[in-house]
Amino acid sequence: MPFPEVRPRRLRGSKEIRRLVRETSLEPSDLVLPMFFSATLTEPRPIGTMPGVDQQPISHAKAAAKKAKELGLGGVILFGLPAKKDPEGRAGLDKDGPVPRAIAEMKAAAPELIVMADVCVDEYTDHGHCGVLRTRPDGTQVVDNDATIAILAEMSVLFASAGADVVAPSDMMDGRVRAIRTALDSSSYTDTLLLSYAVKYASSFYGPFREAADCAPKFGDRAGYQMDPANAREALREAAEDELEGADMLMVKPALPYLDIVRDVRKATNLPLAAYNVSGEYSMLHAAAAAGMIDLDRAVLEVLTSIRRAGADFILTYHAPHAAKLLGA
Ligand code: PBG
């Protein structure tokens, strides 16, 4: 039946009816906050390109855990800034490194808080790539897939032994989910969850993160391992492969320019699905708000709701504390 009998505006007539018929929910528990822990800092160091985000000293981990719990966040995900970097990212395998130490502190302060650890060597390599390098006969350097996954497996066991609930490989090497699952299981970490950054694009939106985690590649780019932004079918292949290899949860990254991919992957899998609202997406909103172009509070909730609407069960986002407050935490 058409207008005038049908009037969709009837369902928008008051706050209460809008709330009753709302299709998508957004709760603090849907949000996971990324955090950067430094081995050397004694005070927080603001990240210039990400207003409100700091690199943090380990001594602040306990308070940070309590705050995340108070805000009702779904969890936190930790990145590390080591004291020293080398070509193989050895500092990532140091049991006294910033991430294992921060995990232990956070789990001691708030045992119920879900603590995830990003697994990748780029934070620890001096060249900034997500793997160890191999020199080809013609002299060019490439990221060596199989040598890298052995390191990722060892790093995952280390983070699990420090108490991480979830390990989250973000490197895009082939076969790393299986290698990590096998390593965890043979060290009896059968309960440690594996969240795979299954579908990660070679994106310009990681710009501010590379300052935050001090991991910009010193030569070349990441297009040899991260996905081509033009590809959608390939995302389903990556997701299916990681599910088969034993991932407990999958992730699409970035979020906003890839909401179609979030939707596609949502339809293709029954695993819980995350999306990463990355640093560039965060900084863009802050820059636009600072320039008086948008209302930050409304934009934050709109963006996060759109990612949930596309099909993400939970969202990794630097907006988490701000959004949790807006949502009444
Ligand atoms: C790689 C990693 C990156 C991000 C998370 N893990 C950067 C990259 O691939 O260059 C980006 C997150 C963000 O931009 O917020 N370990």
Short mmCIF file of C-alpha atoms and ligand atoms in Angstrom, two decimals:
data_model
loop_
_atom_site.label_atom_id
_atom_site.label_comp_id
_atom_site.label_asym_id
_atom_site.label_seq_id
_atom_site.Cartn_x
_atom_site.Cartn_y
_atom_site.Cartn_z
CA MET A 1 0.00 0.00 0.00
CA PRO A 2 1.48 3.37 -0.93
CA PHE A 3 1.22 6.84 0.58
CA PRO A 4 -1.02 8.29 2.06
CA GLU A 5 -1.88 5.11 4.01
CA VAL A 6 1.79 4.21 4.40
CA ARG A 7 3.80 6.78 6.32
CA PRO A 8 7.28 5.56 7.40
CA ARG A 9 7.67 8.75 9.44
CA ARG A 10 5.20 7.31 12.01
CA LEU A 11 8.07 5.08 13.18
CA ARG A 12 10.29 8.13 13.76
CA GLY A 13 7.82 10.24 15.72
CA SER A 14 9.48 10.11 19.14
CA LYS A 15 12.70 9.10 20.80
CA GLU A 16 10.91 6.17 22.41
CA ILE A 17 9.49 4.68 19.21
CA ARG A 18 12.82 5.16 17.45
CA ARG A 19 14.49 3.28 20.28
CA LEU A 20 11.90 0.49 20.08
CA VAL A 21 12.44 -0.16 16.38
CA ARG A 22 16.20 0.43 16.25
CA GLU A 23 17.89 -2.37 14.31
CA THR A 24 21.48 -2.00 15.51
CA SER A 25 22.81 -1.69 19.04
CA LEU A 26 26.08 -0.18 20.22
CA GLU A 27 27.40 -0.92 23.71
CA PRO A 28 30.73 -0.26 25.44
CA SER A 29 31.15 -4.05 25.50
CA ASP A 30 31.30 -4.01 21.67
CA LEU A 31 34.47 -1.89 21.81
CA VAL A 32 38.10 -2.95 22.17
CA LEU A 33 40.69 -0.26 22.91
CA PRO A 34 44.14 -0.47 21.27
CA MET A 35 46.96 0.63 23.59
CA PHE A 36 50.67 1.26 23.08
CA PHE A 37 53.11 0.26 25.83
CA SER A 38 56.70 1.43 25.80
CA ALA A 39 59.66 -0.34 27.39
CA THR A 40 61.47 2.95 28.00
CA LEU A 41 58.96 5.69 28.87
CA THR A 42 58.35 6.73 32.45
CA GLU A 43 55.55 9.18 31.60
CA PRO A 44 52.86 8.96 28.89
CA ARG A 45 53.94 10.44 25.55
CA PRO A 46 51.14 11.92 23.45
CA ILE A 47 50.96 10.77 19.83
CA GLY A 48 50.86 14.00 17.84
CA THR A 49 48.65 12.71 15.05
CA MET A 50 46.14 11.02 17.38
CA PRO A 51 44.60 13.50 19.85
CA GLY A 52 43.89 11.79 23.16
CA VAL A 53 46.05 8.73 22.46
CA ASP A 54 49.37 8.19 24.28
CA GLN A 55 52.26 5.80 24.29
CA GLN A 56 52.21 4.56 27.87
CA PRO A 57 54.77 3.41 30.41
CA ILE A 58 54.31 -0.09 31.86
CA SER A 59 53.81 1.54 35.26
CA HIS A 60 50.44 2.83 33.97
CA ALA A 61 49.15 -0.58 32.87
CA LYS A 62 47.35 -1.39 36.12
CA ALA A 63 45.42 1.89 36.18
CA ALA A 64 44.63 1.56 32.48
CA ALA A 65 43.17 -1.90 33.06
CA LYS A 66 40.96 -0.68 35.89
CA LYS A 67 39.75 2.22 33.77
CA ALA A 68 38.91 -0.03 30.79
CA LYS A 69 36.96 -2.29 33.12
CA GLU A 70 35.10 0.63 34.72
CA LEU A 71 34.11 1.87 31.27
CA GLY A 72 32.70 -1.57 30.52
CA LEU A 73 34.83 -2.03 27.42
CA GLY A 74 34.83 -5.38 25.65
CA GLY A 75 38.59 -5.52 26.03
CA VAL A 76 41.93 -3.99 25.16
CA ILE A 77 44.53 -4.90 22.55
CA LEU A 78 48.20 -4.22 23.26
CA PHE A 79 51.03 -3.07 21.01
CA GLY A 80 54.65 -2.80 22.15
CA LEU A 81 57.46 -0.29 21.72
CA PRO A 82 60.70 -2.09 22.62
CA ALA A 83 63.93 -0.53 23.85
CA LYS A 84 65.84 -1.87 20.84
CA LYS A 85 64.99 -3.08 17.34
CA ASP A 86 66.85 -5.50 15.06
CA PRO A 87 66.32 -7.13 11.63
CA GLU A 88 64.52 -10.18 13.10
CA GLY A 89 62.41 -8.39 15.68
CA ARG A 90 64.01 -10.37 18.52
CA ALA A 91 62.70 -7.89 21.11
CA GLY A 92 59.25 -9.25 20.38
CA LEU A 93 60.34 -12.57 21.88
CA ASP A 94 61.69 -11.06 25.11
CA LYS A 95 59.67 -12.21 28.10
CA ASP A 96 60.51 -8.90 29.79
CA GLY A 97 59.37 -6.94 26.73
CA PRO A 98 56.69 -4.24 27.02
CA VAL A 99 53.75 -6.41 25.92
CA PRO A 100 54.29 -9.44 28.20
CA ARG A 101 54.89 -7.07 31.12
CA ALA A 102 51.81 -4.97 30.38
CA ILE A 103 49.65 -8.10 29.95
CA ALA A 104 50.74 -9.43 33.35
CA GLU A 105 50.09 -6.08 35.06
CA MET A 106 46.67 -5.65 33.46
CA LYS A 107 45.49 -9.18 34.23
CA ALA A 108 46.67 -8.75 37.84
CA ALA A 109 44.75 -5.47 38.21
CA ALA A 110 41.57 -6.56 36.39
CA PRO A 111 41.45 -10.34 35.90
CA GLU A 112 38.06 -10.18 34.11
CA LEU A 113 39.25 -7.69 31.49
CA ILE A 114 39.77 -9.37 28.11
CA VAL A 115 43.38 -8.64 27.18
CA MET A 116 44.40 -9.20 23.57
CA ALA A 117 47.92 -8.96 22.21
CA ASP A 118 48.76 -7.94 18.65
CA VAL A 119 51.18 -10.44 17.16
CA CYS A 120 53.47 -8.97 14.51
CA VAL A 121 57.18 -8.27 14.18
CA ASP A 122 56.88 -4.79 12.64
CA GLU A 123 56.95 -3.11 16.04
CA TYR A 124 60.27 -4.87 16.73
CA THR A 125 62.12 -4.87 13.39
CA ASP A 126 64.53 -2.05 12.54
CA HIS A 127 63.34 -2.07 8.89
CA GLY A 128 59.66 -1.84 9.96
CA HIS A 129 58.32 -4.71 7.84
CA CYS A 130 55.91 -7.32 9.22
CA GLY A 131 58.38 -10.15 8.68
CA VAL A 132 62.03 -11.10 8.45
CA LEU A 133 63.75 -10.32 5.16
CA ARG A 134 65.38 -12.58 2.61
CA THR A 135 67.63 -11.32 -0.16
CA ARG A 136 66.80 -12.60 -3.63
CA PRO A 137 69.55 -13.54 -6.12
CA ASP A 138 68.96 -10.19 -7.86
CA GLY A 139 69.69 -8.33 -4.62
CA THR A 140 66.13 -7.20 -3.80
CA GLN A 141 64.72 -7.94 -0.37
CA VAL A 142 61.45 -9.72 0.29
CA VAL A 143 59.59 -10.70 3.44
CA ASP A 144 60.24 -14.40 4.07
CA ASN A 145 56.87 -15.98 4.85
CA ASP A 146 57.90 -19.25 6.43
CA ALA A 147 60.76 -17.87 8.52
CA THR A 148 58.34 -15.23 9.82
CA ILE A 149 55.56 -17.58 10.91
CA ALA A 150 57.97 -19.48 13.16
CA ILE A 151 58.68 -16.21 15.01
CA LEU A 152 54.97 -15.33 15.19
CA ALA A 153 54.21 -18.72 16.73
CA GLU A 154 56.90 -18.21 19.37
CA MET A 155 55.63 -14.68 20.09
CA SER A 156 52.07 -15.99 20.51
CA VAL A 157 53.16 -18.60 23.05
CA LEU A 158 55.07 -15.89 24.94
CA PHE A 159 51.99 -13.61 25.08
CA ALA A 160 49.78 -16.54 26.11
CA SER A 161 52.21 -17.44 28.89
CA ALA A 162 52.09 -13.83 30.11
CA GLY A 163 48.31 -14.21 30.47
CA ALA A 164 46.82 -12.86 27.23
CA ASP A 165 43.27 -14.09 26.66
CA VAL A 166 43.55 -13.55 22.91
CA VAL A 167 46.46 -13.43 20.46
CA ALA A 168 45.81 -11.48 17.29
CA PRO A 169 48.23 -11.91 14.37
CA SER A 170 48.23 -8.83 12.12
CA ASP A 171 51.07 -9.70 9.75
CA MET A 172 49.20 -11.30 6.79
CA MET A 173 51.72 -14.13 6.33
CA ASP A 174 50.26 -17.30 4.82
CA GLY A 175 49.79 -20.20 7.21
CA ARG A 176 50.39 -18.30 10.42
CA VAL A 177 47.04 -19.15 12.00
CA ARG A 178 47.79 -22.85 11.80
CA ALA A 179 51.38 -22.39 12.97
CA ILE A 180 50.22 -20.31 15.96
CA ARG A 181 47.39 -22.71 16.90
CA THR A 182 49.76 -25.67 16.76
CA ALA A 183 52.37 -23.87 18.88
CA LEU A 184 49.79 -22.78 21.47
CA ASP A 185 48.29 -26.25 21.73
CA SER A 186 51.62 -27.99 22.07
CA SER A 187 52.51 -25.61 24.92
CA SER A 188 49.12 -26.46 26.51
CA TYR A 189 47.58 -23.02 25.82
CA THR A 190 44.56 -24.74 24.32
CA ASP A 191 42.23 -22.11 25.83
CA THR A 192 44.01 -19.09 24.38
CA LEU A 193 41.81 -17.55 21.70
CA LEU A 194 43.08 -16.65 18.26
CA LEU A 195 41.67 -13.54 16.57
CA SER A 196 43.00 -13.42 13.04
CA TYR A 197 43.44 -10.15 11.17
CA ALA A 198 42.27 -12.32 8.27
CA VAL A 199 41.41 -9.55 5.83
CA LYS A 200 43.86 -6.70 6.11
CA TYR A 201 44.30 -4.24 3.28
CA ALA A 202 47.41 -2.29 2.27
CA SER A 203 45.79 0.94 3.39
CA SER A 204 46.77 4.61 3.60
CA PHE A 205 44.69 4.85 6.76
CA TYR A 206 47.42 3.30 8.95
CA GLY A 207 49.46 6.54 8.75
CA PRO A 208 49.08 7.77 12.34
CA PHE A 209 49.59 4.25 13.77
CA ARG A 210 53.02 4.08 12.21
CA GLU A 211 53.99 7.05 14.35
CA ALA A 212 52.21 5.57 17.37
CA ALA A 213 53.96 2.20 17.11
CA ASP A 214 57.07 3.61 15.43
CA CYS A 215 56.86 1.01 12.66
CA ALA A 216 56.80 2.73 9.26
CA PRO A 217 58.64 0.52 6.73
CA LYS A 218 62.07 1.99 5.99
CA PHE A 219 61.88 0.91 2.34
CA GLY A 220 59.13 -0.25 0.00
CA ASP A 221 55.59 -0.83 1.22
CA ARG A 222 53.39 -3.63 2.54
CA ALA A 223 51.62 -4.44 -0.74
CA GLY A 224 53.53 -7.73 -1.04
CA TYR A 225 51.65 -9.15 1.97
CA GLN A 226 48.64 -6.93 2.74
CA MET A 227 45.65 -7.06 0.40
CA ASP A 228 44.94 -4.92 -2.63
CA PRO A 229 42.12 -2.44 -1.77
CA ALA A 230 40.48 -3.31 -5.09
CA ASN A 231 39.81 -6.94 -4.12
CA ALA A 232 36.65 -8.34 -2.52
CA ARG A 233 36.54 -12.01 -3.57
CA GLU A 234 40.03 -12.44 -2.21
CA ALA A 235 38.74 -11.35 1.20
CA LEU A 236 36.45 -14.37 1.30
CA ARG A 237 39.35 -16.63 0.39
CA GLU A 238 41.50 -15.21 3.18
CA ALA A 239 38.67 -15.52 5.70
CA ALA A 240 37.86 -19.10 4.70
CA GLU A 241 41.51 -20.11 4.90
CA ASP A 242 41.95 -18.69 8.41
CA GLU A 243 38.73 -20.33 9.60
CA LEU A 244 40.01 -23.65 8.25
CA GLU A 245 43.38 -23.15 9.96
CA GLY A 246 41.63 -22.77 13.32
CA ALA A 247 40.99 -19.07 13.94
CA ASP A 248 38.36 -18.48 16.66
CA MET A 249 37.48 -15.00 15.41
CA LEU A 250 38.12 -13.05 12.23
CA MET A 251 38.83 -9.39 11.56
CA VAL A 252 38.47 -7.00 8.64
CA LYS A 253 40.74 -3.95 8.61
CA PRO A 254 40.36 -1.01 8.07
CA ALA A 255 36.63 -0.63 8.74
CA LEU A 256 35.03 2.39 7.09
CA PRO A 257 36.40 2.13 3.54
CA TYR A 258 35.66 -1.64 3.68
CA LEU A 259 32.13 -1.90 5.10
CA ASP A 260 31.12 -3.93 2.03
CA ILE A 261 33.83 -6.44 2.95
CA VAL A 262 32.63 -6.56 6.57
CA ARG A 263 29.18 -7.42 5.22
CA ASP A 264 30.52 -10.03 2.76
CA VAL A 265 32.62 -11.77 5.41
CA ARG A 266 29.73 -11.63 7.90
CA LYS A 267 27.59 -13.58 5.42
CA ALA A 268 30.34 -16.08 4.64
CA THR A 269 31.26 -17.18 8.19
CA ASN A 270 29.62 -18.06 11.48
CA LEU A 271 32.69 -17.05 13.47
CA PRO A 272 32.57 -13.87 15.55
CA LEU A 273 33.69 -10.97 13.36
CA ALA A 274 35.66 -7.87 14.33
CA ALA A 275 36.45 -4.73 12.36
CA TYR A 276 39.36 -2.38 13.09
CA ASN A 277 38.44 1.31 12.97
CA VAL A 278 42.06 2.26 12.34
CA SER A 279 44.24 5.21 13.30
CA GLY A 280 43.60 7.22 10.12
CA GLU A 281 39.85 6.84 10.54
CA TYR A 282 40.22 8.10 14.10
CA SER A 283 42.47 11.04 13.27
CA MET A 284 40.29 12.14 10.33
CA LEU A 285 37.29 12.59 12.60
CA HIS A 286 39.32 14.54 15.14
CA ALA A 287 40.83 16.75 12.43
CA ALA A 288 37.42 17.48 10.92
CA ALA A 289 35.96 18.27 14.35
CA ALA A 290 38.92 20.54 15.23
CA ALA A 291 38.33 22.40 11.96
CA GLY A 292 34.71 22.93 12.98
CA MET A 293 33.40 20.72 10.19
CA ILE A 294 31.60 18.03 12.18
CA ASP A 295 30.26 17.35 15.66
CA LEU A 296 32.72 14.82 17.09
CA ASP A 297 30.33 13.11 19.54
CA ARG A 298 27.70 12.45 16.90
CA ALA A 299 30.24 11.42 14.30
CA VAL A 300 31.87 8.89 16.65
CA LEU A 301 28.58 7.17 17.45
CA GLU A 302 27.45 7.25 13.82
CA VAL A 303 30.69 5.70 12.55
CA LEU A 304 30.75 2.96 15.20
CA THR A 305 27.07 2.17 14.63
CA SER A 306 27.69 1.89 10.89
CA ILE A 307 30.43 -0.68 11.48
CA ARG A 308 28.11 -2.73 13.70
CA ARG A 309 25.31 -2.37 11.13
CA ALA A 310 27.63 -3.73 8.41
CA GLY A 311 27.96 -6.89 10.51
CA ALA A 312 30.86 -6.55 12.95
CA ASP A 313 30.25 -8.11 16.36
CA PHE A 314 32.93 -5.93 17.91
CA ILE A 315 35.13 -3.01 16.93
CA LEU A 316 38.74 -2.20 17.69
CA THR A 317 38.73 1.56 18.08
CA TYR A 318 40.69 4.40 19.67
CA HIS A 319 37.31 6.09 20.22
CA ALA A 320 36.42 3.39 22.79
CA PRO A 321 36.75 5.47 26.01
CA HIS A 322 35.02 8.50 24.46
CA ALA A 323 32.22 6.37 22.97
CA ALA A 324 31.74 4.45 26.22
CA LYS A 325 31.20 7.76 28.04
CA LEU A 326 28.75 8.94 25.39
CA LEU A 327 26.90 5.64 25.79
CA GLY A 328 26.55 6.34 29.49
CA ALA A 329 29.32 4.24 31.02
C1 PBG B 1 50.82 -4.15 12.02
C2 PBG B 1 49.66 -3.33 12.37
C3 PBG B 1 49.30 -2.11 11.80
C4 PBG B 1 48.12 -1.70 12.45
C5 PBG B 1 47.81 -2.66 13.39
N1 PBG B 1 48.76 -3.68 13.30
C6 PBG B 1 50.00 -1.24 10.84
C7 PBG B 1 50.34 -1.65 9.50
O1 PBG B 1 49.98 -2.73 8.99
O2 PBG B 1 51.03 -0.87 8.87
C8 PBG B 1 47.38 -0.44 12.12
C9 PBG B 1 46.38 0.01 13.09
C10 PBG B 1 45.93 1.40 12.90
O3 PBG B 1 46.23 2.08 11.92
O4 PBG B 1 45.22 1.85 13.81
N2 PBG B 1 51.38 -4.76 13.14
#
